[in-house]
């Protein structure tokens, strides 16, 4: 049985720059590459087609979501995630997992982070392997089931990390704002931390109607289905197959979970809802395998999706689509309510 690990948010560094001199990197190397060296390496790897990032990303911080092509220094075993929208919380969560937990939750070893202007650079171990997204089609059924079992155990271990008894909040691991990719950018400025699950829920469901002239007129038919008494647990927040690295060995096993930028202290059901949000809901991964990894509640996911779908659209069309969706939803709800009222007369 895994022990409970208590994390004090005050003990997590909040500095703009951090070097973990006791990490394995500094046993072999004197200094981390500078931001300019990182940019140059990313540019060269992108031009050569040898980078580890998605090909549509550019090599500037104006690239995909402000997260350009990462830089890999294979001779140092180093991976650098950088850009305007790279989040300090990712480094802080890796720090917490590395300091207080270790192998039960496999993640890249953190070496440090730096800030230069409006860009953040997170230096971490380069994990050699394949993403589960790439490997999945060729995996045997036995290996798929085993990997799902591994992931379930990892999430269980993650939840053994607890806040101190006198602490209770929804927010990032270090008690700061919570970053949620399902939300519009305009919502991120007031995204916590929240003193209670109820406060978090009230704020979250307000986002789907905040662009309407009179938001108080918008019905909340599923509000009571979001449990205000949910336990607050440490959550990865983005269990997409591309964020799960498998070993190159046979049989393959889970090497690491990556991309912790949306991690936070969140209601216990959130991991389930977000994992399904990253899928097509009806594909085989969602229908057959995700229930082996997370405790799935279809009714709760449906309620969560009702409030999230209007605010999970693309950046460029967010305002108009949100207003249209809410107005249409309200009209349909009112029409259904009116019809049922007439039928009951």
mmCIF file of C-alpha atoms in Angstrom:
data_model
loop_
_atom_site.group_PDB
_atom_site.id
_atom_site.type_symbol
_atom_site.label_atom_id
_atom_site.label_comp_id
_atom_site.label_asym_id
_atom_site.label_seq_id
_atom_site.Cartn_x
_atom_site.Cartn_y
_atom_site.Cartn_z
ATOM 1 C CA UNK A 1 0.000 0.000 0.000
ATOM 2 C CA UNK A 2 1.390 3.359 -1.045
ATOM 3 C CA UNK A 3 2.004 5.907 1.720
ATOM 4 C CA UNK A 4 0.270 9.275 1.718
ATOM 5 C CA UNK A 5 2.665 12.076 0.784
ATOM 6 C CA UNK A 6 1.880 15.529 2.141
ATOM 7 C CA UNK A 7 2.822 18.528 -0.002
ATOM 8 C CA UNK A 8 3.051 22.030 1.382
ATOM 9 C CA UNK A 9 2.517 24.521 -1.484
ATOM 10 C CA UNK A 10 4.763 26.993 0.343
ATOM 11 C CA UNK A 11 7.723 24.644 -0.203
ATOM 12 C CA UNK A 12 7.415 24.715 -3.997
ATOM 13 C CA UNK A 13 9.722 27.289 -5.664
ATOM 14 C CA UNK A 14 8.073 30.279 -7.277
ATOM 15 C CA UNK A 15 11.285 31.893 -8.530
ATOM 16 C CA UNK A 16 11.534 33.072 -12.120
ATOM 17 C CA UNK A 17 14.800 31.154 -12.462
ATOM 18 C CA UNK A 18 15.791 27.866 -10.852
ATOM 19 C CA UNK A 19 18.655 25.406 -11.215
ATOM 20 C CA UNK A 20 18.508 22.047 -9.466
ATOM 21 C CA UNK A 21 22.202 21.577 -8.867
ATOM 22 C CA UNK A 22 21.642 18.206 -7.203
ATOM 23 C CA UNK A 23 19.951 16.788 -10.332
ATOM 24 C CA UNK A 24 21.735 14.242 -12.499
ATOM 25 C CA UNK A 25 22.348 16.832 -15.236
ATOM 26 C CA UNK A 26 24.818 18.779 -13.124
ATOM 27 C CA UNK A 27 26.753 15.640 -12.242
ATOM 28 C CA UNK A 28 27.962 15.635 -15.860
ATOM 29 C CA UNK A 29 27.557 19.220 -17.081
ATOM 30 C CA UNK A 30 28.427 22.571 -15.571
ATOM 31 C CA UNK A 31 25.700 24.768 -17.044
ATOM 32 C CA UNK A 32 22.333 24.566 -18.752
ATOM 33 C CA UNK A 33 22.187 25.934 -22.309
ATOM 34 C CA UNK A 34 21.274 29.610 -22.463
ATOM 35 C CA UNK A 35 17.942 30.754 -23.929
ATOM 36 C CA UNK A 36 19.764 31.865 -27.091
ATOM 37 C CA UNK A 37 21.361 28.434 -27.414
ATOM 38 C CA UNK A 38 17.958 26.808 -26.951
ATOM 39 C CA UNK A 39 16.413 28.957 -29.679
ATOM 40 C CA UNK A 40 19.301 28.239 -32.042
ATOM 41 C CA UNK A 41 19.090 24.485 -31.431
ATOM 42 C CA UNK A 42 15.324 24.484 -31.965
ATOM 43 C CA UNK A 43 15.726 26.450 -35.201
ATOM 44 C CA UNK A 44 18.398 24.089 -36.533
ATOM 45 C CA UNK A 45 16.425 20.963 -35.649
ATOM 46 C CA UNK A 46 13.272 22.359 -37.196
ATOM 47 C CA UNK A 47 15.112 23.199 -40.429
ATOM 48 C CA UNK A 48 16.650 19.714 -40.542
ATOM 49 C CA UNK A 49 13.365 17.987 -39.712
ATOM 50 C CA UNK A 50 14.930 16.259 -36.701
ATOM 51 C CA UNK A 51 13.013 18.023 -33.939
ATOM 52 C CA UNK A 52 10.783 16.207 -31.449
ATOM 53 C CA UNK A 53 7.896 18.652 -31.775
ATOM 54 C CA UNK A 54 4.903 18.686 -34.103
ATOM 55 C CA UNK A 55 5.863 19.691 -37.619
ATOM 56 C CA UNK A 56 3.312 22.487 -37.761
ATOM 57 C CA UNK A 57 5.023 24.300 -34.924
ATOM 58 C CA UNK A 58 7.333 27.151 -35.841
ATOM 59 C CA UNK A 59 10.670 27.980 -34.251
ATOM 60 C CA UNK A 60 9.575 31.287 -32.777
ATOM 61 C CA UNK A 61 7.519 31.976 -29.704
ATOM 62 C CA UNK A 62 4.713 33.123 -31.989
ATOM 63 C CA UNK A 63 4.266 29.530 -33.079
ATOM 64 C CA UNK A 64 1.627 27.017 -32.107
ATOM 65 C CA UNK A 65 -0.107 28.381 -28.981
ATOM 66 C CA UNK A 66 3.067 30.305 -28.160
ATOM 67 C CA UNK A 67 4.840 26.971 -27.607
ATOM 68 C CA UNK A 68 7.380 26.629 -30.416
ATOM 69 C CA UNK A 69 9.362 23.561 -31.398
ATOM 70 C CA UNK A 70 11.190 22.231 -28.330
ATOM 71 C CA UNK A 71 14.968 21.963 -28.344
ATOM 72 C CA UNK A 72 16.657 18.619 -27.766
ATOM 73 C CA UNK A 73 20.302 18.326 -26.711
ATOM 74 C CA UNK A 74 20.709 14.567 -27.083
ATOM 75 C CA UNK A 75 24.397 14.761 -26.191
ATOM 76 C CA UNK A 76 23.278 16.049 -22.779
ATOM 77 C CA UNK A 77 20.125 13.975 -22.439
ATOM 78 C CA UNK A 78 18.256 17.289 -22.303
ATOM 79 C CA UNK A 79 14.836 18.391 -23.535
ATOM 80 C CA UNK A 80 13.817 22.064 -23.340
ATOM 81 C CA UNK A 81 10.206 23.182 -23.583
ATOM 82 C CA UNK A 82 10.033 26.917 -24.158
ATOM 83 C CA UNK A 83 7.890 29.794 -25.353
ATOM 84 C CA UNK A 84 5.528 32.570 -24.320
ATOM 85 C CA UNK A 85 2.787 30.227 -23.206
ATOM 86 C CA UNK A 86 4.898 27.611 -21.468
ATOM 87 C CA UNK A 87 3.626 27.532 -17.894
ATOM 88 C CA UNK A 88 5.647 27.728 -14.695
ATOM 89 C CA UNK A 89 3.135 25.303 -13.168
ATOM 90 C CA UNK A 90 4.519 22.519 -15.359
ATOM 91 C CA UNK A 91 7.965 22.954 -13.865
ATOM 92 C CA UNK A 92 6.521 23.292 -10.371
ATOM 93 C CA UNK A 93 4.525 20.068 -10.692
ATOM 94 C CA UNK A 94 7.568 18.183 -11.979
ATOM 95 C CA UNK A 95 9.507 19.616 -9.042
ATOM 96 C CA UNK A 96 6.897 18.413 -6.544
ATOM 97 C CA UNK A 97 6.656 14.937 -8.051
ATOM 98 C CA UNK A 98 10.431 14.615 -8.166
ATOM 99 C CA UNK A 99 11.007 15.911 -4.630
ATOM 100 C CA UNK A 100 8.228 14.127 -2.749
ATOM 101 C CA UNK A 101 7.299 11.099 -4.812
ATOM 102 C CA UNK A 102 9.676 9.854 -7.490
ATOM 103 C CA UNK A 103 9.271 6.608 -9.443
ATOM 104 C CA UNK A 104 5.631 5.783 -8.483
ATOM 105 C CA UNK A 105 4.647 8.632 -10.832
ATOM 106 C CA UNK A 106 7.136 8.474 -13.734
ATOM 107 C CA UNK A 107 7.955 11.888 -15.180
ATOM 108 C CA UNK A 108 10.996 13.474 -16.845
ATOM 109 C CA UNK A 109 13.603 14.556 -14.320
ATOM 110 C CA UNK A 110 13.525 18.334 -13.891
ATOM 111 C CA UNK A 111 16.819 20.220 -14.150
ATOM 112 C CA UNK A 112 15.552 23.767 -13.788
ATOM 113 C CA UNK A 113 13.756 26.628 -15.483
ATOM 114 C CA UNK A 114 14.537 30.119 -16.706
ATOM 115 C CA UNK A 115 12.568 33.194 -17.657
ATOM 116 C CA UNK A 116 13.721 35.683 -20.285
ATOM 117 C CA UNK A 117 11.324 38.482 -21.115
ATOM 118 C CA UNK A 118 7.915 36.903 -21.670
ATOM 119 C CA UNK A 119 9.347 33.484 -22.510
ATOM 120 C CA UNK A 120 9.757 30.534 -20.164
ATOM 121 C CA UNK A 121 12.268 27.707 -20.572
ATOM 122 C CA UNK A 122 11.811 24.409 -18.726
ATOM 123 C CA UNK A 123 14.850 22.111 -18.756
ATOM 124 C CA UNK A 124 14.144 18.423 -18.255
ATOM 125 C CA UNK A 125 15.293 14.918 -19.046
ATOM 126 C CA UNK A 126 14.931 13.781 -22.651
ATOM 127 C CA UNK A 127 12.788 10.644 -22.464
ATOM 128 C CA UNK A 128 13.543 8.186 -25.252
ATOM 129 C CA UNK A 129 10.508 6.231 -26.326
ATOM 130 C CA UNK A 130 7.335 6.448 -28.389
ATOM 131 C CA UNK A 131 4.160 8.281 -27.619
ATOM 132 C CA UNK A 132 1.279 5.946 -26.959
ATOM 133 C CA UNK A 133 -0.537 7.721 -29.787
ATOM 134 C CA UNK A 134 2.102 6.512 -32.254
ATOM 135 C CA UNK A 135 2.510 3.056 -30.735
ATOM 136 C CA UNK A 136 -1.135 2.197 -30.057
ATOM 137 C CA UNK A 137 -2.215 0.874 -33.503
ATOM 138 C CA UNK A 138 0.572 -1.740 -33.493
ATOM 139 C CA UNK A 139 0.191 -2.887 -29.867
ATOM 140 C CA UNK A 140 -1.089 -6.345 -29.030
ATOM 141 C CA UNK A 141 -4.277 -6.472 -26.962
ATOM 142 C CA UNK A 142 -2.396 -7.949 -24.008
ATOM 143 C CA UNK A 143 0.036 -5.020 -24.026
ATOM 144 C CA UNK A 144 -2.802 -2.505 -24.306
ATOM 145 C CA UNK A 145 -4.520 -3.943 -21.238
ATOM 146 C CA UNK A 146 -1.276 -4.022 -19.271
ATOM 147 C CA UNK A 147 -0.462 -0.406 -20.138
ATOM 148 C CA UNK A 148 -3.933 0.687 -19.059
ATOM 149 C CA UNK A 149 -3.373 -1.132 -15.769
ATOM 150 C CA UNK A 150 -0.047 0.677 -15.348
ATOM 151 C CA UNK A 151 -1.688 4.036 -15.987
ATOM 152 C CA UNK A 152 -4.432 3.328 -13.466
ATOM 153 C CA UNK A 153 -1.801 2.529 -10.834
ATOM 154 C CA UNK A 154 0.125 5.704 -11.686
ATOM 155 C CA UNK A 155 -2.985 7.853 -11.243
ATOM 156 C CA UNK A 156 -3.673 6.118 -7.934
ATOM 157 C CA UNK A 157 -0.135 6.937 -6.817
ATOM 158 C CA UNK A 158 -0.563 10.537 -7.947
ATOM 159 C CA UNK A 159 -3.612 10.848 -5.701
ATOM 160 C CA UNK A 160 -1.577 9.785 -2.685
ATOM 161 C CA UNK A 161 -0.057 13.260 -2.758
ATOM 162 C CA UNK A 162 -2.191 15.340 -0.420
ATOM 163 C CA UNK A 163 -2.468 18.900 0.803
ATOM 164 C CA UNK A 164 -1.859 19.568 4.515
ATOM 165 C CA UNK A 165 -4.966 19.034 6.694
ATOM 166 C CA UNK A 166 -5.489 22.779 7.127
ATOM 167 C CA UNK A 167 -5.264 23.428 3.369
ATOM 168 C CA UNK A 168 -8.204 23.254 0.991
ATOM 169 C CA UNK A 169 -8.210 24.916 -2.397
ATOM 170 C CA UNK A 170 -8.641 24.300 -6.103
ATOM 171 C CA UNK A 171 -5.700 25.655 -8.053
ATOM 172 C CA UNK A 172 -2.200 24.893 -9.263
ATOM 173 C CA UNK A 173 0.163 22.739 -7.240
ATOM 174 C CA UNK A 174 1.767 25.834 -5.699
ATOM 175 C CA UNK A 175 -1.543 27.560 -4.874
ATOM 176 C CA UNK A 176 -1.726 29.873 -7.863
ATOM 177 C CA UNK A 177 -4.079 30.291 -10.818
ATOM 178 C CA UNK A 178 -5.304 27.172 -12.564
ATOM 179 C CA UNK A 179 -4.672 26.914 -16.304
ATOM 180 C CA UNK A 180 -7.358 25.092 -18.283
ATOM 181 C CA UNK A 181 -7.061 24.705 -22.035
ATOM 182 C CA UNK A 182 -10.798 24.079 -22.296
ATOM 183 C CA UNK A 183 -11.377 27.719 -21.375
ATOM 184 C CA UNK A 184 -11.073 30.869 -23.449
ATOM 185 C CA UNK A 185 -7.984 32.949 -22.771
ATOM 186 C CA UNK A 186 -10.204 35.698 -21.358
ATOM 187 C CA UNK A 187 -11.216 33.407 -18.494
ATOM 188 C CA UNK A 188 -7.672 32.669 -17.355
ATOM 189 C CA UNK A 189 -7.160 35.967 -15.530
ATOM 190 C CA UNK A 190 -9.570 35.029 -12.735
ATOM 191 C CA UNK A 191 -8.962 31.280 -12.622
ATOM 192 C CA UNK A 192 -8.330 30.892 -8.922
ATOM 193 C CA UNK A 193 -7.119 29.607 -6.662
ATOM 194 C CA UNK A 194 -10.539 28.830 -5.174
ATOM 195 C CA UNK A 195 -11.211 28.188 -1.499
ATOM 196 C CA UNK A 196 -13.693 25.399 -2.161
ATOM 197 C CA UNK A 197 -14.969 23.011 -4.817
ATOM 198 C CA UNK A 198 -18.274 24.884 -4.777
ATOM 199 C CA UNK A 199 -16.528 28.174 -5.513
ATOM 200 C CA UNK A 200 -14.648 26.527 -8.358
ATOM 201 C CA UNK A 201 -17.835 25.017 -9.797
ATOM 202 C CA UNK A 202 -19.711 28.319 -9.603
ATOM 203 C CA UNK A 203 -16.877 30.059 -11.433
ATOM 204 C CA UNK A 204 -16.473 27.323 -14.032
ATOM 205 C CA UNK A 205 -20.098 27.098 -15.113
ATOM 206 C CA UNK A 206 -20.275 30.889 -15.313
ATOM 207 C CA UNK A 207 -17.762 30.768 -18.175
ATOM 208 C CA UNK A 208 -20.245 29.276 -20.636
ATOM 209 C CA UNK A 209 -22.591 32.230 -20.247
ATOM 210 C CA UNK A 210 -20.252 35.110 -19.455
ATOM 211 C CA UNK A 211 -20.466 36.531 -22.990
ATOM 212 C CA UNK A 212 -24.253 36.877 -22.815
ATOM 213 C CA UNK A 213 -25.685 40.312 -21.968
ATOM 214 C CA UNK A 214 -27.716 39.019 -19.012
ATOM 215 C CA UNK A 215 -25.998 35.818 -17.803
ATOM 216 C CA UNK A 216 -28.323 35.375 -14.834
ATOM 217 C CA UNK A 217 -31.142 34.499 -17.235
ATOM 218 C CA UNK A 218 -29.252 31.475 -18.534
ATOM 219 C CA UNK A 219 -30.479 28.183 -17.006
ATOM 220 C CA UNK A 220 -28.103 25.770 -15.307
ATOM 221 C CA UNK A 221 -29.887 22.426 -15.725
ATOM 222 C CA UNK A 222 -26.880 20.290 -14.760
ATOM 223 C CA UNK A 223 -25.399 22.363 -11.932
ATOM 224 C CA UNK A 224 -26.563 20.010 -9.187
ATOM 225 C CA UNK A 225 -24.801 17.119 -10.906
ATOM 226 C CA UNK A 226 -21.381 18.682 -10.271
ATOM 227 C CA UNK A 227 -20.558 17.410 -6.749
ATOM 228 C CA UNK A 228 -19.513 20.243 -4.439
ATOM 229 C CA UNK A 229 -18.386 17.665 -1.863
ATOM 230 C CA UNK A 230 -15.847 16.080 -4.231
ATOM 231 C CA UNK A 231 -12.432 15.308 -2.805
ATOM 232 C CA UNK A 232 -9.653 17.583 -4.085
ATOM 233 C CA UNK A 233 -6.813 15.562 -5.623
ATOM 234 C CA UNK A 234 -3.689 16.229 -7.655
ATOM 235 C CA UNK A 235 -4.691 15.842 -11.301
ATOM 236 C CA UNK A 236 -2.707 15.596 -14.544
ATOM 237 C CA UNK A 237 -5.495 17.193 -16.557
ATOM 238 C CA UNK A 238 -4.542 16.104 -20.075
ATOM 239 C CA UNK A 239 -4.377 12.320 -20.399
ATOM 240 C CA UNK A 240 -4.202 12.323 -24.164
ATOM 241 C CA UNK A 241 -2.281 9.455 -25.755
ATOM 242 C CA UNK A 242 0.337 11.911 -27.019
ATOM 243 C CA UNK A 243 1.239 12.743 -23.404
ATOM 244 C CA UNK A 244 2.029 9.154 -22.462
ATOM 245 C CA UNK A 245 5.530 7.941 -23.389
ATOM 246 C CA UNK A 246 6.127 4.202 -23.774
ATOM 247 C CA UNK A 247 9.464 2.430 -23.609
ATOM 248 C CA UNK A 248 11.102 1.100 -26.759
ATOM 249 C CA UNK A 249 11.483 -2.306 -25.120
ATOM 250 C CA UNK A 250 9.295 -5.332 -25.780
ATOM 251 C CA UNK A 251 6.838 -5.559 -24.258
ATOM 252 C CA UNK A 252 6.414 -1.770 -24.035
ATOM 253 C CA UNK A 253 5.742 -0.192 -20.670
ATOM 254 C CA UNK A 254 4.938 3.330 -19.481
ATOM 255 C CA UNK A 255 8.137 5.384 -19.411
ATOM 256 C CA UNK A 256 6.689 8.757 -18.394
ATOM 257 C CA UNK A 257 3.703 11.060 -18.299
ATOM 258 C CA UNK A 258 4.513 14.419 -19.869
ATOM 259 C CA UNK A 259 2.855 17.801 -20.484
ATOM 260 C CA UNK A 260 1.807 18.787 -16.948
ATOM 261 C CA UNK A 261 0.825 22.368 -17.779
ATOM 262 C CA UNK A 262 -2.842 21.745 -16.888
ATOM 263 C CA UNK A 263 -2.071 19.871 -13.689
ATOM 264 C CA UNK A 264 -3.684 21.171 -10.509
ATOM 265 C CA UNK A 265 -5.499 20.342 -7.297
ATOM 266 C CA UNK A 266 -8.956 19.610 -8.730
ATOM 267 C CA UNK A 267 -12.181 17.735 -7.936
ATOM 268 C CA UNK A 268 -11.564 13.982 -8.079
ATOM 269 C CA UNK A 269 -13.806 13.479 -11.121
ATOM 270 C CA UNK A 270 -11.914 16.016 -13.262
ATOM 271 C CA UNK A 271 -9.331 13.546 -14.595
ATOM 272 C CA UNK A 272 -12.139 11.419 -15.998
ATOM 273 C CA UNK A 273 -13.902 14.336 -17.686
ATOM 274 C CA UNK A 274 -10.743 15.820 -19.183
ATOM 275 C CA UNK A 275 -9.503 12.449 -20.442
ATOM 276 C CA UNK A 276 -12.757 11.990 -22.360
ATOM 277 C CA UNK A 277 -12.697 15.603 -23.544
ATOM 278 C CA UNK A 278 -9.449 14.853 -25.426
ATOM 279 C CA UNK A 279 -11.142 12.023 -27.358
ATOM 280 C CA UNK A 280 -13.981 11.646 -29.841
ATOM 281 C CA UNK A 281 -16.037 10.125 -26.978
ATOM 282 C CA UNK A 282 -17.244 7.255 -29.160
ATOM 283 C CA UNK A 283 -13.936 5.873 -30.440
ATOM 284 C CA UNK A 284 -12.479 2.616 -29.147
ATOM 285 C CA UNK A 285 -9.966 4.349 -26.871
ATOM 286 C CA UNK A 286 -12.748 6.202 -25.062
ATOM 287 C CA UNK A 287 -15.296 3.399 -25.038
ATOM 288 C CA UNK A 288 -13.098 0.422 -24.193
ATOM 289 C CA UNK A 289 -9.782 1.498 -22.694
ATOM 290 C CA UNK A 290 -10.236 4.759 -20.775
ATOM 291 C CA UNK A 291 -12.637 3.073 -18.304
ATOM 292 C CA UNK A 292 -9.711 0.788 -17.404
ATOM 293 C CA UNK A 293 -7.648 3.843 -16.440
ATOM 294 C CA UNK A 294 -10.078 6.281 -14.803
ATOM 295 C CA UNK A 295 -13.274 5.792 -12.805
ATOM 296 C CA UNK A 296 -15.836 6.780 -15.400
ATOM 297 C CA UNK A 297 -19.201 8.366 -14.642
ATOM 298 C CA UNK A 298 -21.082 8.929 -17.889
ATOM 299 C CA UNK A 299 -23.765 11.152 -16.335
ATOM 300 C CA UNK A 300 -21.150 13.366 -14.705
ATOM 301 C CA UNK A 301 -19.135 13.607 -17.912
ATOM 302 C CA UNK A 302 -22.311 14.591 -19.751
ATOM 303 C CA UNK A 303 -23.027 17.362 -17.236
ATOM 304 C CA UNK A 304 -19.419 18.582 -17.392
ATOM 305 C CA UNK A 305 -19.505 18.509 -21.183
ATOM 306 C CA UNK A 306 -22.703 20.604 -21.230
ATOM 307 C CA UNK A 307 -20.828 23.490 -19.611
ATOM 308 C CA UNK A 308 -17.454 22.881 -21.245
ATOM 309 C CA UNK A 309 -18.258 22.407 -24.926
ATOM 310 C CA UNK A 310 -19.350 26.039 -25.483
ATOM 311 C CA UNK A 311 -16.042 27.274 -24.053
ATOM 312 C CA UNK A 312 -13.758 24.724 -25.669
ATOM 313 C CA UNK A 313 -13.811 26.108 -29.203
ATOM 314 C CA UNK A 314 -10.906 27.580 -31.148
ATOM 315 C CA UNK A 315 -9.346 30.872 -30.188
ATOM 316 C CA UNK A 316 -10.335 32.734 -33.346
ATOM 317 C CA UNK A 317 -14.079 32.105 -33.164
ATOM 318 C CA UNK A 318 -14.570 31.870 -29.408
ATOM 319 C CA UNK A 319 -16.815 34.879 -28.709
ATOM 320 C CA UNK A 320 -19.334 34.494 -31.528
ATOM 321 C CA UNK A 321 -19.600 30.716 -31.255
ATOM 322 C CA UNK A 322 -20.021 30.885 -27.494
ATOM 323 C CA UNK A 323 -22.791 33.473 -27.656
ATOM 324 C CA UNK A 324 -24.564 31.604 -30.448
ATOM 325 C CA UNK A 325 -24.280 28.279 -28.655
ATOM 326 C CA UNK A 326 -25.596 29.648 -25.381
ATOM 327 C CA UNK A 327 -28.431 31.545 -27.054
ATOM 328 C CA UNK A 328 -29.453 28.445 -29.018
ATOM 329 C CA UNK A 329 -29.162 26.252 -25.903
ATOM 330 C CA UNK A 330 -31.321 28.673 -23.932
ATOM 331 C CA UNK A 331 -33.923 28.824 -26.707
ATOM 332 C CA UNK A 332 -34.102 25.036 -26.920
ATOM 333 C CA UNK A 333 -34.264 24.702 -23.141
ATOM 334 C CA UNK A 334 -37.024 27.289 -22.868
ATOM 335 C CA UNK A 335 -38.941 25.685 -25.735
ATOM 336 C CA UNK A 336 -38.683 22.250 -24.094
ATOM 337 C CA UNK A 337 -39.713 23.687 -20.728
ATOM 338 C CA UNK A 338 -42.642 25.524 -22.314
ATOM 339 C CA UNK A 339 -43.779 22.391 -24.151
ATOM 340 C CA UNK A 340 -43.573 20.235 -21.036
ATOM 341 C CA UNK A 341 -45.497 22.860 -19.068
ATOM 342 C CA UNK A 342 -48.296 22.883 -21.644
ATOM 343 C CA UNK A 343 -48.365 19.090 -21.706
ATOM 344 C CA UNK A 344 -48.819 18.996 -17.948
ATOM 345 C CA UNK A 345 -51.815 21.340 -18.010
#
